[in-house]
PDB file of C-alpha atoms in Angstrom:
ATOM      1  CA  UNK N 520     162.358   8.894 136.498  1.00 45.00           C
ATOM      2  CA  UNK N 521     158.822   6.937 136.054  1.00 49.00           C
ATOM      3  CA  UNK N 522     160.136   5.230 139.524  1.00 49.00           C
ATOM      4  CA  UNK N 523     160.745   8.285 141.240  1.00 49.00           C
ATOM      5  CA  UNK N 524     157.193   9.145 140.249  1.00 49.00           C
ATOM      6  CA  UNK N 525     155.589   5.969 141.218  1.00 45.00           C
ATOM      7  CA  UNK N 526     157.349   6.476 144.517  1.00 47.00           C
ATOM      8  CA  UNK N 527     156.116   9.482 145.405  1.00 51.00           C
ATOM      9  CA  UNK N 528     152.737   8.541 144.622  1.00 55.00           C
ATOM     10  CA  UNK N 529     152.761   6.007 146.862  1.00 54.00           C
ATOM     11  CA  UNK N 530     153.799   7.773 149.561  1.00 52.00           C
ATOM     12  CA  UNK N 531     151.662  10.486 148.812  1.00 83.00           C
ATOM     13  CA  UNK N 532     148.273   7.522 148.744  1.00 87.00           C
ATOM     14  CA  UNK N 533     150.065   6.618 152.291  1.00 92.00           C
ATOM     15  CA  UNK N 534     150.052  10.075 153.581  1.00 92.00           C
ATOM     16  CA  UNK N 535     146.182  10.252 152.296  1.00 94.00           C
ATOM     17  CA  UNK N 536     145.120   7.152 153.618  1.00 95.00           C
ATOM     18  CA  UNK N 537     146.855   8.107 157.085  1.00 96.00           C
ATOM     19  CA  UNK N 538     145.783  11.992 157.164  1.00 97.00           C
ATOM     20  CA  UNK N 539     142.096  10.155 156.405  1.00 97.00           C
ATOM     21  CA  UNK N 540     142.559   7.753 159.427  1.00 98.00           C
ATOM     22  CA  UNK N 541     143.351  10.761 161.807  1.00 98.00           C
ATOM     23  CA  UNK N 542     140.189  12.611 160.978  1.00 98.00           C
ATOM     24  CA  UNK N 543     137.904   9.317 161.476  1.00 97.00           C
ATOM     25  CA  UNK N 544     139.998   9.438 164.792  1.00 98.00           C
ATOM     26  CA  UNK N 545     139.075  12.685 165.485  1.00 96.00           C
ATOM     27  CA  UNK N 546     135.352  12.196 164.681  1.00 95.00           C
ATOM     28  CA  UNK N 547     135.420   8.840 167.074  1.00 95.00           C
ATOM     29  CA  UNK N 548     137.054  10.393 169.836  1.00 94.00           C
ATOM     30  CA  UNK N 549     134.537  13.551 169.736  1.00 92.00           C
ATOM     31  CA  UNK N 550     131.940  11.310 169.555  1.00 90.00           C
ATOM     32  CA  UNK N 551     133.137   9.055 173.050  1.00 91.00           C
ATOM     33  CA  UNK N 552     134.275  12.595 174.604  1.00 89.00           C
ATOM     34  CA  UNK N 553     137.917  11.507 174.604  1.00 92.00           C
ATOM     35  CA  UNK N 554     139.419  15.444 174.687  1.00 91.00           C
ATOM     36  CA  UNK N 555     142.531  13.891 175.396  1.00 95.00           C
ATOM     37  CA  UNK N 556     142.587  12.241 171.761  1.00 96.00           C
ATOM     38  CA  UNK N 557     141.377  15.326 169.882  1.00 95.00           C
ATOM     39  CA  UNK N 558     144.017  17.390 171.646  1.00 95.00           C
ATOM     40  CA  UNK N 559     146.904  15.240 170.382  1.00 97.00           C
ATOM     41  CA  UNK N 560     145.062  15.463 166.623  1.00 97.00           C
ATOM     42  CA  UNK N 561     145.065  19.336 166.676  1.00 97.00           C
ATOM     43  CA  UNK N 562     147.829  22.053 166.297  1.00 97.00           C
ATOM     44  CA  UNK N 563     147.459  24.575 169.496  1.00 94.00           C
ATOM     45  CA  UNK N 564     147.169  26.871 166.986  1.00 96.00           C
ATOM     46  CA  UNK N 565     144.804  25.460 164.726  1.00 96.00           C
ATOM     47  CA  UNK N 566     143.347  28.066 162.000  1.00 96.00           C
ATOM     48  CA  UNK N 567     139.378  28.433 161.749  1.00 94.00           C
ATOM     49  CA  UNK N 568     137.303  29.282 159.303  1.00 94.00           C
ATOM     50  CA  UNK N 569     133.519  29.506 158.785  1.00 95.00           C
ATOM     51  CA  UNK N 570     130.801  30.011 156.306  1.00 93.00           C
ATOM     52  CA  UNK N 571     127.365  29.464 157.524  1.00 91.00           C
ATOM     53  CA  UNK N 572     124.826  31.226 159.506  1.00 89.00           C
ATOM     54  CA  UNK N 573     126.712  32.359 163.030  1.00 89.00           C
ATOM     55  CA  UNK N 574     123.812  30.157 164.834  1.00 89.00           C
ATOM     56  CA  UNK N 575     125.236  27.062 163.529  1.00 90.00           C
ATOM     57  CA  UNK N 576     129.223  26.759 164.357  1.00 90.00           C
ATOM     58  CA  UNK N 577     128.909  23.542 165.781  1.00 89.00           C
ATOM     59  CA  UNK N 578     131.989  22.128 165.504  1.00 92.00           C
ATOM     60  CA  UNK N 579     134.073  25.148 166.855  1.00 89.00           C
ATOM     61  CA  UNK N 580     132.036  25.013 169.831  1.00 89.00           C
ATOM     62  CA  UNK N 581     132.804  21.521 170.372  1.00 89.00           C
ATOM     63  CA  UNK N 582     135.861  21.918 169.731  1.00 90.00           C
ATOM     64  CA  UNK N 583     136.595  24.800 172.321  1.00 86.00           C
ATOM     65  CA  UNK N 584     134.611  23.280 174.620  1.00 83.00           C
ATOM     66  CA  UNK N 585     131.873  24.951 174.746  1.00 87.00           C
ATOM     67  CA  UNK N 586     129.522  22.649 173.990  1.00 82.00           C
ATOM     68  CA  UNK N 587     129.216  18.806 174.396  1.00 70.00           C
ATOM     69  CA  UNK N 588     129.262  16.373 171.221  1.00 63.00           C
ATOM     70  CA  UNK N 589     125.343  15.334 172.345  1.00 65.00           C
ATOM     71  CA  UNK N 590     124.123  18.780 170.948  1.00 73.00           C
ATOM     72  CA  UNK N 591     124.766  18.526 167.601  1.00 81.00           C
ATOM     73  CA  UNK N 592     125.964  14.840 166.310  1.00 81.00           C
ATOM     74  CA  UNK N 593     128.847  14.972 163.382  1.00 88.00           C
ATOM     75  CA  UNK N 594     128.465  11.692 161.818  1.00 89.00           C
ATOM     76  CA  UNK N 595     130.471  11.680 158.030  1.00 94.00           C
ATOM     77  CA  UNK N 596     128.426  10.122 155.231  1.00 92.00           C
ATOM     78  CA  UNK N 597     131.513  10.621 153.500  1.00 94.00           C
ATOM     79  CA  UNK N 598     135.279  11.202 153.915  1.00 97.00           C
ATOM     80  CA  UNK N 599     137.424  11.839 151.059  1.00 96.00           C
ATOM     81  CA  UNK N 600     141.031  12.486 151.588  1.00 95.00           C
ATOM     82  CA  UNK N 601     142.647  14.384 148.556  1.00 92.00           C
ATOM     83  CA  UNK N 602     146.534  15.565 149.097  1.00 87.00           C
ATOM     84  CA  UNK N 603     146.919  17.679 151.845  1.00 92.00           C
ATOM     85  CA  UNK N 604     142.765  17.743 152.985  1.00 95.00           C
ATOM     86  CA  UNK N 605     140.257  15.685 154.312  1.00 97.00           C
ATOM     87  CA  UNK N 606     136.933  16.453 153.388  1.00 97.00           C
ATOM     88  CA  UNK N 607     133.790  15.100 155.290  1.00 97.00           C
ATOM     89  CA  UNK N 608     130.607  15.769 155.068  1.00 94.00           C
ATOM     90  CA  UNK N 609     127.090  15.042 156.587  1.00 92.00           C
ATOM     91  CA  UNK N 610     123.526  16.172 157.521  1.00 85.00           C
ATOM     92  CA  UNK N 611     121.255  15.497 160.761  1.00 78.00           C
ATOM     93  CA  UNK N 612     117.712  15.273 159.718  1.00 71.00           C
ATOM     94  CA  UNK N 613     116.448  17.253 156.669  1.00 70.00           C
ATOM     95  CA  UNK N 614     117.636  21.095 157.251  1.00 76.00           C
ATOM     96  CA  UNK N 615     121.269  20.904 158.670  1.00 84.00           C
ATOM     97  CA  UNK N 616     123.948  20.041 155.547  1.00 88.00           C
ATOM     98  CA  UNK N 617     127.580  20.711 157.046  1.00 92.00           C
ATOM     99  CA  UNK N 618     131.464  19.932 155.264  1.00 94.00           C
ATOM    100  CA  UNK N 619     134.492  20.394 157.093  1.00 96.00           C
ATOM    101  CA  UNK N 620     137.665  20.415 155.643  1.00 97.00           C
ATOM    102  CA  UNK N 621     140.830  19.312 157.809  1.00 97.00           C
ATOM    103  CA  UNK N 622     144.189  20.453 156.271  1.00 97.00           C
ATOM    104  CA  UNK N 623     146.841  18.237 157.971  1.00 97.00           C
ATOM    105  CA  UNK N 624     150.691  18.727 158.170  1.00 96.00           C
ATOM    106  CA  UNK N 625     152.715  15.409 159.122  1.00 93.00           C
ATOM    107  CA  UNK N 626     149.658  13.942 160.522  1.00 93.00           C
ATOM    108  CA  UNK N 627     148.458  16.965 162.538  1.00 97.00           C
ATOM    109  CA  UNK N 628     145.246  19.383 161.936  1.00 98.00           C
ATOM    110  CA  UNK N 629     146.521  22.574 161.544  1.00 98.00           C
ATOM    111  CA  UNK N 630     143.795  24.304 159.424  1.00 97.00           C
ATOM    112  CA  UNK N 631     139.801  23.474 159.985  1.00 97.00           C
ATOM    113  CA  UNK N 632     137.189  25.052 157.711  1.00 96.00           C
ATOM    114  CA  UNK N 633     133.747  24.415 158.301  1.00 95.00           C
ATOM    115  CA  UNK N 634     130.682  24.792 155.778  1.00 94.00           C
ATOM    116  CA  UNK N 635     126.909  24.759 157.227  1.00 92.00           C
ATOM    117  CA  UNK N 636     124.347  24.495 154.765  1.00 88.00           C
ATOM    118  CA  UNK N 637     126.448  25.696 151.346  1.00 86.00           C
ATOM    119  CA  UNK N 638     127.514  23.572 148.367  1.00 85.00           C
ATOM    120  CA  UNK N 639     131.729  23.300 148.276  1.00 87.00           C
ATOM    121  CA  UNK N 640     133.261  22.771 145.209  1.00 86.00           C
ATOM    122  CA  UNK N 641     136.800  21.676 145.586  1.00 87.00           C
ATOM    123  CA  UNK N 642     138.983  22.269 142.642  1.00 85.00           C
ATOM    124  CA  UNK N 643     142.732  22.023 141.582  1.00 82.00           C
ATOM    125  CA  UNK N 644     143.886  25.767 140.122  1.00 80.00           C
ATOM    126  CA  UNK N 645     147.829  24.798 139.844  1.00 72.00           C
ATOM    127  CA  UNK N 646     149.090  25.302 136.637  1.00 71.00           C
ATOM    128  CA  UNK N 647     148.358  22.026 134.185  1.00 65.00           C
ATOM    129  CA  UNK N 648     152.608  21.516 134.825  1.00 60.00           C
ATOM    130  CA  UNK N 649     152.460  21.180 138.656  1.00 53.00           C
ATOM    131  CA  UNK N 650     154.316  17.621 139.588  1.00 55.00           C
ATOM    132  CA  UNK N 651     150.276  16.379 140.766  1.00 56.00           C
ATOM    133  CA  UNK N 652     148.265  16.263 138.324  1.00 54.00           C
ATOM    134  CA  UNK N 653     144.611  15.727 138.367  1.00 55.00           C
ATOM    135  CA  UNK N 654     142.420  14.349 135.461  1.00 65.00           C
ATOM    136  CA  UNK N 655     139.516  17.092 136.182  1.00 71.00           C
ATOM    137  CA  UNK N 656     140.739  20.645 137.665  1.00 81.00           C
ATOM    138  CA  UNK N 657     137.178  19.845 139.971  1.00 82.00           C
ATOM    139  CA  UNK N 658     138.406  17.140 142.917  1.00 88.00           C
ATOM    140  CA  UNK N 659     135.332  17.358 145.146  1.00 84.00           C
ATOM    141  CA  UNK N 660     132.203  18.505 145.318  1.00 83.00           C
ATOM    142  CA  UNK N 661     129.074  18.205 147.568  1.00 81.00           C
ATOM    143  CA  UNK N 662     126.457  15.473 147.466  1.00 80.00           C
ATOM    144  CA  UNK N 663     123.728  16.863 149.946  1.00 64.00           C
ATOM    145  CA  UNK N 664     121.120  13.908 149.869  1.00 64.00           C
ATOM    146  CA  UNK N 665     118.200  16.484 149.307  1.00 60.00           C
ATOM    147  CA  UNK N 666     120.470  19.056 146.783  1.00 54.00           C
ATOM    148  CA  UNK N 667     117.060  19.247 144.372  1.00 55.00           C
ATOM    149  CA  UNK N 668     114.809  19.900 146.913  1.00 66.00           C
ATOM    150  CA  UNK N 669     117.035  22.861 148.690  1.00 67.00           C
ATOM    151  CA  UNK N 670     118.537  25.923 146.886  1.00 72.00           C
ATOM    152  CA  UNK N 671     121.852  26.299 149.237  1.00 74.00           C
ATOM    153  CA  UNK N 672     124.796  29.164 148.207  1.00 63.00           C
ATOM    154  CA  UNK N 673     127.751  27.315 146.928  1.00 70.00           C
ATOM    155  CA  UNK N 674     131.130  28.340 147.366  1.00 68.00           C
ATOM    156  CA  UNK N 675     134.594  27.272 145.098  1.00 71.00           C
ATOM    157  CA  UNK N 676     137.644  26.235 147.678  1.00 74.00           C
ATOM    158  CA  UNK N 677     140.572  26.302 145.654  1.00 76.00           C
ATOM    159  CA  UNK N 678     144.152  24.026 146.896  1.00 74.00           C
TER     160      UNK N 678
END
């Protein structure tokens, strides 16, 4: 049985490290305006969700094209890739924080949820005998460089 477990961890570390290479993909080819890329990372049905003020759905607009990559530059200070979600995050210049959180299925984006300017505090809420288990129920949480200078709403995602 401790095989079986070992095995699956693996593959689940390979599925991470692979749904984590797709994102940085995605990021690359926004950045190079390669919509032919980012159209083979996304489901055509991709789910969106956003918490922020309206004014500031960058990504979205990139996304659907209606705005260009130059407007508002998404470059990750950090990617972390935690089962099923990759979560980046970034700022340009001192009052624009964002996180985005990809959900993937077999290598695909199928769920996008960005955050502009509001703390996200990933945590773990499955019951303590789920088969993953997690050493702290809290698996992510923001790092915006100037946190003690800003007072920013937080929110709790839970997976």
């Amino acid at each position: 049985m401790a095989g079986n477990d070992i095995e699956s961890s693996s593959m689940s570390m390979e599925a991470e490290s692979q749904n984590k290479a797709n994102v940085i993909e995605l990021y690359n080819a926004l950045a190079n305006g390669d919509t032919q890329i980012v159209a083979g990372l996304l489901a055509s049905d991709l789910e969106w969700w956003f918490h922020g003020p309206p004014r500031c759905q960058h990504m979205m607009r990139v996304l659907t094209g209606e705005s260009v990559h130059a407007e508002f530059k998404f470059e990750p200070q950090s990617i972390t890739a935690i089962d099923g979600c990759v979560i980046a995050e970034g700022w340009e210049g001192a009052q624009a924080y964002w996180v985005h959180v990809w959900t993937l299925k077999d290598g695909l984006i199928t769920q996008f949820r960005e955050y502009f300017n509001t703390w996200l505090t990933v945590r773990d809420l499955r019951p303590a005998d789920w088969e993953i288990r997690h050493e702290s129920p809290t698996l992510w949480q923001s790092q915006p460089r100037d946190l003690a200078k800003r007072s920013l709403p937080g929110l709790l995602l839970a997976i």
